[in-house]
XYZ file of N, CA and C in Angstrom:
657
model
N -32.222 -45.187 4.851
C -31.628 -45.368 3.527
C -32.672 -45.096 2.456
N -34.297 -45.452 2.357
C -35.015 -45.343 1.762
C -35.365 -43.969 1.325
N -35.198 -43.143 2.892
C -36.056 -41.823 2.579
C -34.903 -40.768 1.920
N -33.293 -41.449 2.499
C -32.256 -40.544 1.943
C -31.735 -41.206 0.470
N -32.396 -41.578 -0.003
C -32.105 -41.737 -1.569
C -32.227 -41.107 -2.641
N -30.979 -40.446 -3.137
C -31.245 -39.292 -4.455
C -32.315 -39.815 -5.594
N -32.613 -40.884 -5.563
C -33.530 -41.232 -6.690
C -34.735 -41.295 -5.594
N -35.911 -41.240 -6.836
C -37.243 -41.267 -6.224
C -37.759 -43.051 -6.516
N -38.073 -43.260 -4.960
C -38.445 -44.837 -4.763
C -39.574 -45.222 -4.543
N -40.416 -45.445 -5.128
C -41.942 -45.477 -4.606
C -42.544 -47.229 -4.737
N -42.808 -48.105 -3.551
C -43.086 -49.180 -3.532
C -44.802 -49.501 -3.753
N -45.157 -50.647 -4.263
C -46.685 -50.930 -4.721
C -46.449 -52.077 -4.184
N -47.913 -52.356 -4.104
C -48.632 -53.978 -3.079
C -49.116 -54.161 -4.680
N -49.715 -55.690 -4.621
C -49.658 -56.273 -5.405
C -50.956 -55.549 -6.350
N -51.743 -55.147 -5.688
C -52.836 -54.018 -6.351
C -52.714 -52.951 -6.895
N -51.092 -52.234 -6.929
C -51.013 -51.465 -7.563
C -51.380 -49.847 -6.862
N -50.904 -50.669 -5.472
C -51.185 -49.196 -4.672
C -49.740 -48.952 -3.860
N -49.682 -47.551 -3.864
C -48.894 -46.749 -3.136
C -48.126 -46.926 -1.934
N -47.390 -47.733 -1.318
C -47.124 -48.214 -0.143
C -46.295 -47.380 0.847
N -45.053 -46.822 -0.336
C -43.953 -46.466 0.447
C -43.614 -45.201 -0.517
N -43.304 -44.183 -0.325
C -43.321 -42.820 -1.131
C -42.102 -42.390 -0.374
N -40.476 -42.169 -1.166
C -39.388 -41.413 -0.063
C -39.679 -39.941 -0.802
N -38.342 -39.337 0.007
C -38.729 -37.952 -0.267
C -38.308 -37.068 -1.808
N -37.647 -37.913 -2.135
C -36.965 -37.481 -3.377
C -38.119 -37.725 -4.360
N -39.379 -38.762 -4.180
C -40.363 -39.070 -5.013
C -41.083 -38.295 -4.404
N -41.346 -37.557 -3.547
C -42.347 -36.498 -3.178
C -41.675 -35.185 -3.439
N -40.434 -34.573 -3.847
C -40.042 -33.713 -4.310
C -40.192 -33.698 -6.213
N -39.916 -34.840 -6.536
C -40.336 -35.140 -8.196
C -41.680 -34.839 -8.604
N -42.466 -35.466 -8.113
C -43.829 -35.124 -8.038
C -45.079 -34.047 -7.414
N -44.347 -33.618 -6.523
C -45.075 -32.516 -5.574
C -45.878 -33.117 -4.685
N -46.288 -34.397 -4.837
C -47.177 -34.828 -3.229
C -46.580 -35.269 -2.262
N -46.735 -35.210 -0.726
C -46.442 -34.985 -0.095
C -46.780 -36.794 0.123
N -46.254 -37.340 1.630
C -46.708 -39.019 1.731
C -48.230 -39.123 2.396
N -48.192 -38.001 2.737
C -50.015 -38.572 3.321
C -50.947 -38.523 1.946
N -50.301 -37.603 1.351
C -51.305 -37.207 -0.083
C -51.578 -38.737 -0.821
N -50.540 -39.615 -1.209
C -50.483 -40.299 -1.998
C -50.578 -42.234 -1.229
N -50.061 -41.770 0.205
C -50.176 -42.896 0.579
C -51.488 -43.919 0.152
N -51.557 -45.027 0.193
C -52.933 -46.005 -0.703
C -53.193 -45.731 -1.917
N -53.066 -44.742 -2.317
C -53.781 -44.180 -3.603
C -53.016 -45.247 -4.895
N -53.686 -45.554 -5.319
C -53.197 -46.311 -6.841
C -52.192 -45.438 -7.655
N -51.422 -46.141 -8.109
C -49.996 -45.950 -8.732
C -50.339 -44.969 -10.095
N -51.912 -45.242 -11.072
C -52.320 -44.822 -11.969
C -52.329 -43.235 -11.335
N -52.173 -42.319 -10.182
C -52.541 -41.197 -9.990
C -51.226 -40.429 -10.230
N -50.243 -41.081 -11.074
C -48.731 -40.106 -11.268
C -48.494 -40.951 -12.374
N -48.711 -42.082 -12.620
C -48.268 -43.002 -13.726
C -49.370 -43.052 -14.898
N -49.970 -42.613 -15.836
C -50.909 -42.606 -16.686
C -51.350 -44.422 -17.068
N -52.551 -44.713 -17.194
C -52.809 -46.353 -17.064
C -52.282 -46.964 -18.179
N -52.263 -45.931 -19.342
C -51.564 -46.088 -21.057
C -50.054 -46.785 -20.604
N -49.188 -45.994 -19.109
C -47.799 -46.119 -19.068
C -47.746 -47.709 -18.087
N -48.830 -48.166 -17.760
C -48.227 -49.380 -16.790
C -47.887 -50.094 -17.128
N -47.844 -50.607 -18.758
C -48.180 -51.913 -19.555
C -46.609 -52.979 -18.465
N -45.434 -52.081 -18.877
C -44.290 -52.483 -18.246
C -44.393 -53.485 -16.146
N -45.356 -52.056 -15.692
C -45.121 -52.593 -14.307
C -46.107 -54.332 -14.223
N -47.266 -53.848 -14.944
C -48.304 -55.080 -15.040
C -47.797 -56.420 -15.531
N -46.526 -56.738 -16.406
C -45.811 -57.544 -17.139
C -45.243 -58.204 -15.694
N -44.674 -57.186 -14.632
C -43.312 -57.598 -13.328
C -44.463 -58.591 -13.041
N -45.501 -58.004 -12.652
C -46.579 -59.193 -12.009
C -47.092 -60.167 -12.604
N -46.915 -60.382 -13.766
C -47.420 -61.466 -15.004
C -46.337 -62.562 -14.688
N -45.040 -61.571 -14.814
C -43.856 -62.636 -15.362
C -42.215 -61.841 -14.695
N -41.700 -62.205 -13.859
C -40.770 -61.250 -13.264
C -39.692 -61.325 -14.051
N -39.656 -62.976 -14.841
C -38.447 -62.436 -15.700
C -38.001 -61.529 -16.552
N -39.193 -61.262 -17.142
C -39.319 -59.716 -17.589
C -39.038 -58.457 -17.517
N -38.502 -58.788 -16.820
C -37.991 -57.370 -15.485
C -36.536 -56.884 -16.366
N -36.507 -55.438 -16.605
C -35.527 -55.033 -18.019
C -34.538 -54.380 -16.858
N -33.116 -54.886 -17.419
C -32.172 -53.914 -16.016
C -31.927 -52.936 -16.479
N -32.059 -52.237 -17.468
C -31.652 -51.031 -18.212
C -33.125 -50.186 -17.933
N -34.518 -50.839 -17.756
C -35.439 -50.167 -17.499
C -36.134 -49.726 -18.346
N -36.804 -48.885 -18.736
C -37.473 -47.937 -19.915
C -37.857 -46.002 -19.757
N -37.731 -45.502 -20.526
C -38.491 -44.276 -20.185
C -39.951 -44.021 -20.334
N -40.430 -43.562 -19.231
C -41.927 -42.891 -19.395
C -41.666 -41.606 -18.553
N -42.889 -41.136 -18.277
C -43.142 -40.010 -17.376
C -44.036 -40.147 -16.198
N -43.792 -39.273 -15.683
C -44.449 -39.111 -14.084
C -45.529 -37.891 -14.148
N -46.858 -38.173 -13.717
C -47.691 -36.622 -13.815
C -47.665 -36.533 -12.257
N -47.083 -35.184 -12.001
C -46.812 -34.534 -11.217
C -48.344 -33.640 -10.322
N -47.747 -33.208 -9.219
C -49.385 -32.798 -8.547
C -50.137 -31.346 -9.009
N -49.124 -30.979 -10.088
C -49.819 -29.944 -10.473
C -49.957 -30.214 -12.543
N -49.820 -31.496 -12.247
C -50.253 -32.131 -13.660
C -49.248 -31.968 -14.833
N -47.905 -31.529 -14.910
C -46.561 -31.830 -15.400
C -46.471 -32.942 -16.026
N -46.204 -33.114 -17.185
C -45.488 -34.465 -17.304
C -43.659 -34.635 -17.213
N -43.290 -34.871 -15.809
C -41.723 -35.355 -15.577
C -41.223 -36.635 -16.590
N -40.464 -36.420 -17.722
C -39.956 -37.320 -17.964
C -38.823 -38.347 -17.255
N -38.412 -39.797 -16.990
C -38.249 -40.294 -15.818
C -37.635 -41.559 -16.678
N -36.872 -42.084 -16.118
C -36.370 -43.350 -16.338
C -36.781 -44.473 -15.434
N -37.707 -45.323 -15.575
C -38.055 -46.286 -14.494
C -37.323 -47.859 -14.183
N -37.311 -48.253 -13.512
C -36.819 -49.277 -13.065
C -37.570 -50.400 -12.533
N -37.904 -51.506 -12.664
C -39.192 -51.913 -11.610
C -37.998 -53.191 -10.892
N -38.026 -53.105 -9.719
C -37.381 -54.417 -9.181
C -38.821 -55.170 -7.974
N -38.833 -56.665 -8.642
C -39.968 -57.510 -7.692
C -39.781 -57.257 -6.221
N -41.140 -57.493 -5.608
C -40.523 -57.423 -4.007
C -41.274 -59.005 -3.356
N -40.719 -59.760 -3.147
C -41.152 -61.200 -2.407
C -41.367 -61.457 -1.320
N -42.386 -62.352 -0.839
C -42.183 -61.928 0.290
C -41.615 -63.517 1.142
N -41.570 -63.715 2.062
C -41.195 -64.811 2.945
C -41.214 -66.543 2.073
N -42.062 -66.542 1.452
C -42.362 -67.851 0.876
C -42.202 -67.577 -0.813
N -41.240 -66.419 -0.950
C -41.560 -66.032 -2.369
C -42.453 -65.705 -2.954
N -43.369 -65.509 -2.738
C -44.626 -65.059 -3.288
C -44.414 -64.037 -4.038
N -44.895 -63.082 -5.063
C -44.513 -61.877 -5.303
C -45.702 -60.690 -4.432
N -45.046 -59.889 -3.712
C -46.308 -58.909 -3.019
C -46.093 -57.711 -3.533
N -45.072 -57.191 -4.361
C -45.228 -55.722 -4.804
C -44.265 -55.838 -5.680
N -43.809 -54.782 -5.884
C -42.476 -53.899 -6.737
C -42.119 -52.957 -6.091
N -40.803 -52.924 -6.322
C -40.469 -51.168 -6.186
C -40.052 -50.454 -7.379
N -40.782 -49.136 -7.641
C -40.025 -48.283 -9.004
C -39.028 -47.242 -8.494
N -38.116 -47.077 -9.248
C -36.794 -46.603 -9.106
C -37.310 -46.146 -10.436
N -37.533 -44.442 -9.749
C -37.433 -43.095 -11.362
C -36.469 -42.582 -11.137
N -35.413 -42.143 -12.061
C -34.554 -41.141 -12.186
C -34.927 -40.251 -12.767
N -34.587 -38.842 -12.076
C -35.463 -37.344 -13.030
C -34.224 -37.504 -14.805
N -34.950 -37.228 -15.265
C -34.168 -36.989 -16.886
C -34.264 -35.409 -17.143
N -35.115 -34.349 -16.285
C -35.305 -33.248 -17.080
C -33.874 -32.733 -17.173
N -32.787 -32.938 -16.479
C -31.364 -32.325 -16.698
C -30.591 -32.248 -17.577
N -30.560 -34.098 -17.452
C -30.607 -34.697 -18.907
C -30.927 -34.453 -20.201
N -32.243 -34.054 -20.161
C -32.646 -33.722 -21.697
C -32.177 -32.246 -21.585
N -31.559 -31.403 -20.657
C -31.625 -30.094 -20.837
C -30.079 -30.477 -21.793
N -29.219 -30.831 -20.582
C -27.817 -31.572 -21.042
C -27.895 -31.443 -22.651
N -28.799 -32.676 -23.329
C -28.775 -32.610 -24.323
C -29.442 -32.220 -25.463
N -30.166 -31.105 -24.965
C -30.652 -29.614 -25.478
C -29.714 -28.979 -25.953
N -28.583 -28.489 -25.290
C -27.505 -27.841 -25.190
C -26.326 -28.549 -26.126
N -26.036 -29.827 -25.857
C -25.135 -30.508 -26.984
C -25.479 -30.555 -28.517
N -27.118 -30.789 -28.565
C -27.321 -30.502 -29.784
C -27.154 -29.556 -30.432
N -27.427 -28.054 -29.585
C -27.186 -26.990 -29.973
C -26.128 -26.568 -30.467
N -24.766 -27.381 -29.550
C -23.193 -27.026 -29.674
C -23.239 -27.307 -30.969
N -23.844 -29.050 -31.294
C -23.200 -29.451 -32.530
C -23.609 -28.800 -33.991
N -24.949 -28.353 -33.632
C -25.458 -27.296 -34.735
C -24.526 -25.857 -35.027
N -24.572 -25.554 -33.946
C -23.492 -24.287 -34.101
C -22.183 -24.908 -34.677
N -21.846 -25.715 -34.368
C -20.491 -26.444 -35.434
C -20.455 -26.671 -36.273
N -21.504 -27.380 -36.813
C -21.866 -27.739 -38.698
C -21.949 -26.037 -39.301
N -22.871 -25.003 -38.458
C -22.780 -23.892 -38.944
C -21.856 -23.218 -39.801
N -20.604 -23.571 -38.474
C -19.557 -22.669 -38.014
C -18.443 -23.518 -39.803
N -18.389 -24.296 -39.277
C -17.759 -25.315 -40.147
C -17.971 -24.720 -41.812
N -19.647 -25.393 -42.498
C -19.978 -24.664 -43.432
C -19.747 -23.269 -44.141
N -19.595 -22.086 -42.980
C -19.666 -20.907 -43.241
C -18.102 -21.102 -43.637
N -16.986 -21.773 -42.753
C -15.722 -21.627 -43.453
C -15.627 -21.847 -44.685
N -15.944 -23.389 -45.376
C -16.183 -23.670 -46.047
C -16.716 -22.911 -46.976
N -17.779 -22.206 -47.081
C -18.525 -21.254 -48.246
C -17.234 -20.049 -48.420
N -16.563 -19.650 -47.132
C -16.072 -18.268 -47.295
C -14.463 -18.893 -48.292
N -14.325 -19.663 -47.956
C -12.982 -20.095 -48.704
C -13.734 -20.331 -50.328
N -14.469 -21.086 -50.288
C -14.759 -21.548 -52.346
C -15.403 -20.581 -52.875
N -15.976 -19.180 -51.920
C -17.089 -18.072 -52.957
C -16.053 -17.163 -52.659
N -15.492 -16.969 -51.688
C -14.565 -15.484 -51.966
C -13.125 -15.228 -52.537
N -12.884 -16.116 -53.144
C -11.552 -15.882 -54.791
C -12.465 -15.430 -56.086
N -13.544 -16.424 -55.949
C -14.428 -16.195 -57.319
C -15.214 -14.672 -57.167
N -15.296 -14.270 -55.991
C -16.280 -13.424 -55.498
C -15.320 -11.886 -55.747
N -14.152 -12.202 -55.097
C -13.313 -10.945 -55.398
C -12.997 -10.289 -56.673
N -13.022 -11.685 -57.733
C -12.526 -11.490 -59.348
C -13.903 -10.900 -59.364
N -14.717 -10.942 -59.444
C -16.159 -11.042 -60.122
C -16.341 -9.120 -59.524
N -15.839 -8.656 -58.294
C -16.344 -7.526 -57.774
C -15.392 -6.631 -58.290
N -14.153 -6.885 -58.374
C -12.931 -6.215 -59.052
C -12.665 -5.905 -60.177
N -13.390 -6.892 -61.561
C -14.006 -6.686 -62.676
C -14.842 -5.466 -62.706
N -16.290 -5.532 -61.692
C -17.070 -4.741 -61.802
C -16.767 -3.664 -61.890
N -15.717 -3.285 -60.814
C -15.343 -1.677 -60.238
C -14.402 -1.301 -61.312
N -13.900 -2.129 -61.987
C -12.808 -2.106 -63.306
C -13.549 -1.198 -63.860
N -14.919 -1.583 -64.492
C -15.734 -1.429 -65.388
C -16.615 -0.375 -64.968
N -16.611 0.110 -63.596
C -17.484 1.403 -63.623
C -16.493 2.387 -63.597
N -14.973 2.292 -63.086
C -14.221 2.961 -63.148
C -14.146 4.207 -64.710
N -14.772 3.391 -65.759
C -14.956 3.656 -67.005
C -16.519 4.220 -67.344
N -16.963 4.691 -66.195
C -18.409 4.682 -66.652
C -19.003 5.977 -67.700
N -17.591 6.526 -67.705
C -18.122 7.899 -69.058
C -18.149 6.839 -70.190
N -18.053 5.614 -70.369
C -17.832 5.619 -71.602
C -19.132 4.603 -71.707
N -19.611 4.197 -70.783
C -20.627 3.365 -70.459
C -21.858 3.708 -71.064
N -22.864 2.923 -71.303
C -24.638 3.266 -71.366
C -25.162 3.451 -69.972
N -25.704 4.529 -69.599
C -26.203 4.603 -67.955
C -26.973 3.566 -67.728
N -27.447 2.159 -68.653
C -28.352 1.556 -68.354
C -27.223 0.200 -67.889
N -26.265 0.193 -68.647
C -24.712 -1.187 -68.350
C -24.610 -0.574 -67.062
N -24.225 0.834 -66.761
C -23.739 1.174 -65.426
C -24.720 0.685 -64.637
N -26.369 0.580 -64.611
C -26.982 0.504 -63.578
C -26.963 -1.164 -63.004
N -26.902 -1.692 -64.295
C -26.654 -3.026 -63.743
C -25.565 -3.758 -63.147
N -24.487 -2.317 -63.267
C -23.565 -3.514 -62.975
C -23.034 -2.446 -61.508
N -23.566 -1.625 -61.205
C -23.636 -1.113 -59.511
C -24.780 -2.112 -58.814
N -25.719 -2.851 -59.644
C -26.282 -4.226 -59.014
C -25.404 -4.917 -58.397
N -24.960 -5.397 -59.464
C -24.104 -6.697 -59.514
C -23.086 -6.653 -58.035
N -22.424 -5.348 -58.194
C -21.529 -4.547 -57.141
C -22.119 -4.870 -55.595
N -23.512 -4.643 -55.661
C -24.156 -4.351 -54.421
C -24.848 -5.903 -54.135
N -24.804 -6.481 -55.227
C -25.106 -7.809 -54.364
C -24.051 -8.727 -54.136
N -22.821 -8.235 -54.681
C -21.680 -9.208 -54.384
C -21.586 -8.952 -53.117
N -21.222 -7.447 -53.035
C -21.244 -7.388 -51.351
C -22.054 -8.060 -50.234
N -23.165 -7.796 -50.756
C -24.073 -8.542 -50.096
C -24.138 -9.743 -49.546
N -23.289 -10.685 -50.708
C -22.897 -11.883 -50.529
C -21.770 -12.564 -49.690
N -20.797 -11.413 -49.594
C -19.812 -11.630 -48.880
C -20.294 -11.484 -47.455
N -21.149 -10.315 -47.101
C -21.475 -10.070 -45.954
C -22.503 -11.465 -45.141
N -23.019 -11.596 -45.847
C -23.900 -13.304 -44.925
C -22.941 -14.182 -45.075
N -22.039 -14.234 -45.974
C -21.118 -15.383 -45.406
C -20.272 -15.052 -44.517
N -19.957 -13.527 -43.520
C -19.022 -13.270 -42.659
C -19.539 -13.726 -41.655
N -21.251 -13.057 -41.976
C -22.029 -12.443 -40.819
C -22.169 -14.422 -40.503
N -22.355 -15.804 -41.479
C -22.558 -16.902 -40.943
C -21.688 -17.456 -40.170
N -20.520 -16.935 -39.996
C -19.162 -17.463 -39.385
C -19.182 -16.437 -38.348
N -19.856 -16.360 -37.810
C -20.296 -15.552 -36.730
C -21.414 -15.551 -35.373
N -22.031 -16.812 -36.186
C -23.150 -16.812 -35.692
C -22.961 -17.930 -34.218
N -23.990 -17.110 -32.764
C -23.726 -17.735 -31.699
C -24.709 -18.144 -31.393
N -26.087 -17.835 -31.534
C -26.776 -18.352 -31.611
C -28.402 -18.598 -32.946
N -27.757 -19.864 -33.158
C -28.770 -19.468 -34.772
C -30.629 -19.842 -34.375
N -31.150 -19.149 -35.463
C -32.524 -18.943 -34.842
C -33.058 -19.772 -36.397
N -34.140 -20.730 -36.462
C -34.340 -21.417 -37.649
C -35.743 -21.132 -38.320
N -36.255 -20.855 -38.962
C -37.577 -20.899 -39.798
C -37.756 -21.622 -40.690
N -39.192 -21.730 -41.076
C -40.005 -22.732 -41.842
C -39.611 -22.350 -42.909
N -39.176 -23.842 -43.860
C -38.960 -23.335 -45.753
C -40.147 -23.856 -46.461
N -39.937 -24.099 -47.282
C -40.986 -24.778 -48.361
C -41.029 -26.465 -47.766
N -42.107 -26.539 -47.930
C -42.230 -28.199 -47.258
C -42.367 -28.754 -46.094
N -42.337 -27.444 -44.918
C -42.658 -28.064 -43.613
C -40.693 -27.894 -43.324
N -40.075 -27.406 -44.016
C -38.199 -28.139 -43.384
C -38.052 -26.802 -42.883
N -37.319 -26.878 -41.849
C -36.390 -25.639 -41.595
C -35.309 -25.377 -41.763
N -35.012 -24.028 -41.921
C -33.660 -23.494 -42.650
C -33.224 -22.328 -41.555
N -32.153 -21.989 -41.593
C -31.443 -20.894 -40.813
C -31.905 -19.360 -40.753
N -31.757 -19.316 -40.412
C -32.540 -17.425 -40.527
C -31.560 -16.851 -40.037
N -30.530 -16.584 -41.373
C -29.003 -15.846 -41.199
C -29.887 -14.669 -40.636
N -30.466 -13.788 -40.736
C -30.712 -12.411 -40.568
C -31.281 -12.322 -39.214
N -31.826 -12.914 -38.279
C -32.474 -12.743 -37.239
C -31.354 -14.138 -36.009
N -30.554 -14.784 -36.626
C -29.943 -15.112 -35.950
C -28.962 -14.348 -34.909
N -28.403 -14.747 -33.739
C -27.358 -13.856 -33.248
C -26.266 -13.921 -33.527
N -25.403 -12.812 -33.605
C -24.194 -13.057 -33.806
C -23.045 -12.673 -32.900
N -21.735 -13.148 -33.378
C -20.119 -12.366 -31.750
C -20.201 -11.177 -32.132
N -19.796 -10.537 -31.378
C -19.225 -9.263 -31.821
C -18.131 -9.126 -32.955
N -18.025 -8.449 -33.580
C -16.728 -8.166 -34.444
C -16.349 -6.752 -34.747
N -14.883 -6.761 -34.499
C -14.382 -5.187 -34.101
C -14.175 -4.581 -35.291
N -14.289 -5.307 -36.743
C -14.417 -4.509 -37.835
C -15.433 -4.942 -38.896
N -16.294 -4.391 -39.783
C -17.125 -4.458 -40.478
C -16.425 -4.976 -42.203
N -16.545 -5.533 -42.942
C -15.974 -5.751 -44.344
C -16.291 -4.526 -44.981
N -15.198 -3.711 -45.646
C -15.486 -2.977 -46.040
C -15.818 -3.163 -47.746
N -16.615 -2.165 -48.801
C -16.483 -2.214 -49.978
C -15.651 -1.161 -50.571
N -15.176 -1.502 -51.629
C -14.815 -0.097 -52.431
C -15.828 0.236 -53.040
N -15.577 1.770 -52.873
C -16.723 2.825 -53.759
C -16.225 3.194 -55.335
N -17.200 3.018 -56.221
C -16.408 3.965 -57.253
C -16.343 5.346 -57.084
């Protein structure tokens, strides 16, 4: 039962040494049971991380059923993040003679919620970009439809009104286009702003495919 246990179980004597190593804690870690057998608990557990196991032996009531997170350094020096468990081990007359730790691997876990965070970012994205495309593009259409009104007329224009307002033309578009291209986006990529914050990087982000492009009118 010990050695077939999906969690990694590794038992300590009251010194804080290595007793019992199953295989799921020699697959977490990479040492093998001869490697680690005796060896002090500090050779996967950093001495900064024992404060918890040293407490079981102080005071067992102490003993947290929910556990805590630390990490495990692994045999090629990894830090496995791990959920630990410490349950007392007694012996015949009660005495306390060890512990056993019960790690659960978390790296899945945190991948898990690598990935959820990501979803939910891509949602606020996704969300926002609706949002922008509905309140800027009524105002956005009057504002570009004016323009083209007005170059439509451009004999009568100053070539210097015309130049500004084939600006104006070319950045409305412009504008419409990052708000398509943000309601689009599958995977967003973020960069540094002013202050250390990060912001979106519409332009280097990825985007779905889309089978038609927004078109402009030309004058």
């Amino acid at each position: 039962v010990f050695q077939s246990s999906p969690v990694a179980l590794i038992s300590l004597d009251s010194r804080l040494r290595i007793m019992l190593f199953n295989r799921a804690a020699q697959e977490l870690t990479g040492f093998q049971g001869h490697e680690i057998f005796g060896s002090r608990v500090s050779r996967i557990i950093e001495r900064r991380r024992l404060h918890r196991i040293l407490e079981t032996f102080k005071d067992t009531s102490k003993v947290s059923a929910d556990g805590y997170i630390t990490k495990l350094r692994s045999k090629k020096g990894r830090q496995v993040p791990v959920r630990i468990k410490i349950s007392p081990l007694f012996g015949p007359n009660k005495n306390l003679m060890g512990v056993l730790v019960i790690a659960t691997d978390l790296r899945e876990i945190k991948r898990f919620q690598s990935k959820l965070l990501e979803a939910e970012r891509l949602a606020a994205i996704t969300e926002t970009a609706i949002g922008i495309n509905h309140e800027i593009n009524n105002p956005l259409c009057a504002i570009l439809g004016n323009t083209q009104l007005l170059l439509m007329e451009k004999d009568k224009l100053d070539p210097r009104v015309i130049k500004k307002l084939k600006s104006i033309e070319k950045e409305i578009t412009r504008i419409h286009e990052v708000a398509e291209r943000l309601a689009r986006i599958s995977r967003p990529v973020l960069k540094e702003y002013v202050g250390g914050k990060l912001m979106l990087d519409v332009e280097h982000s990825e985007v779905k495919n889309h089978p038609s492009k927004p078109r402009s009118s030309k004058s």
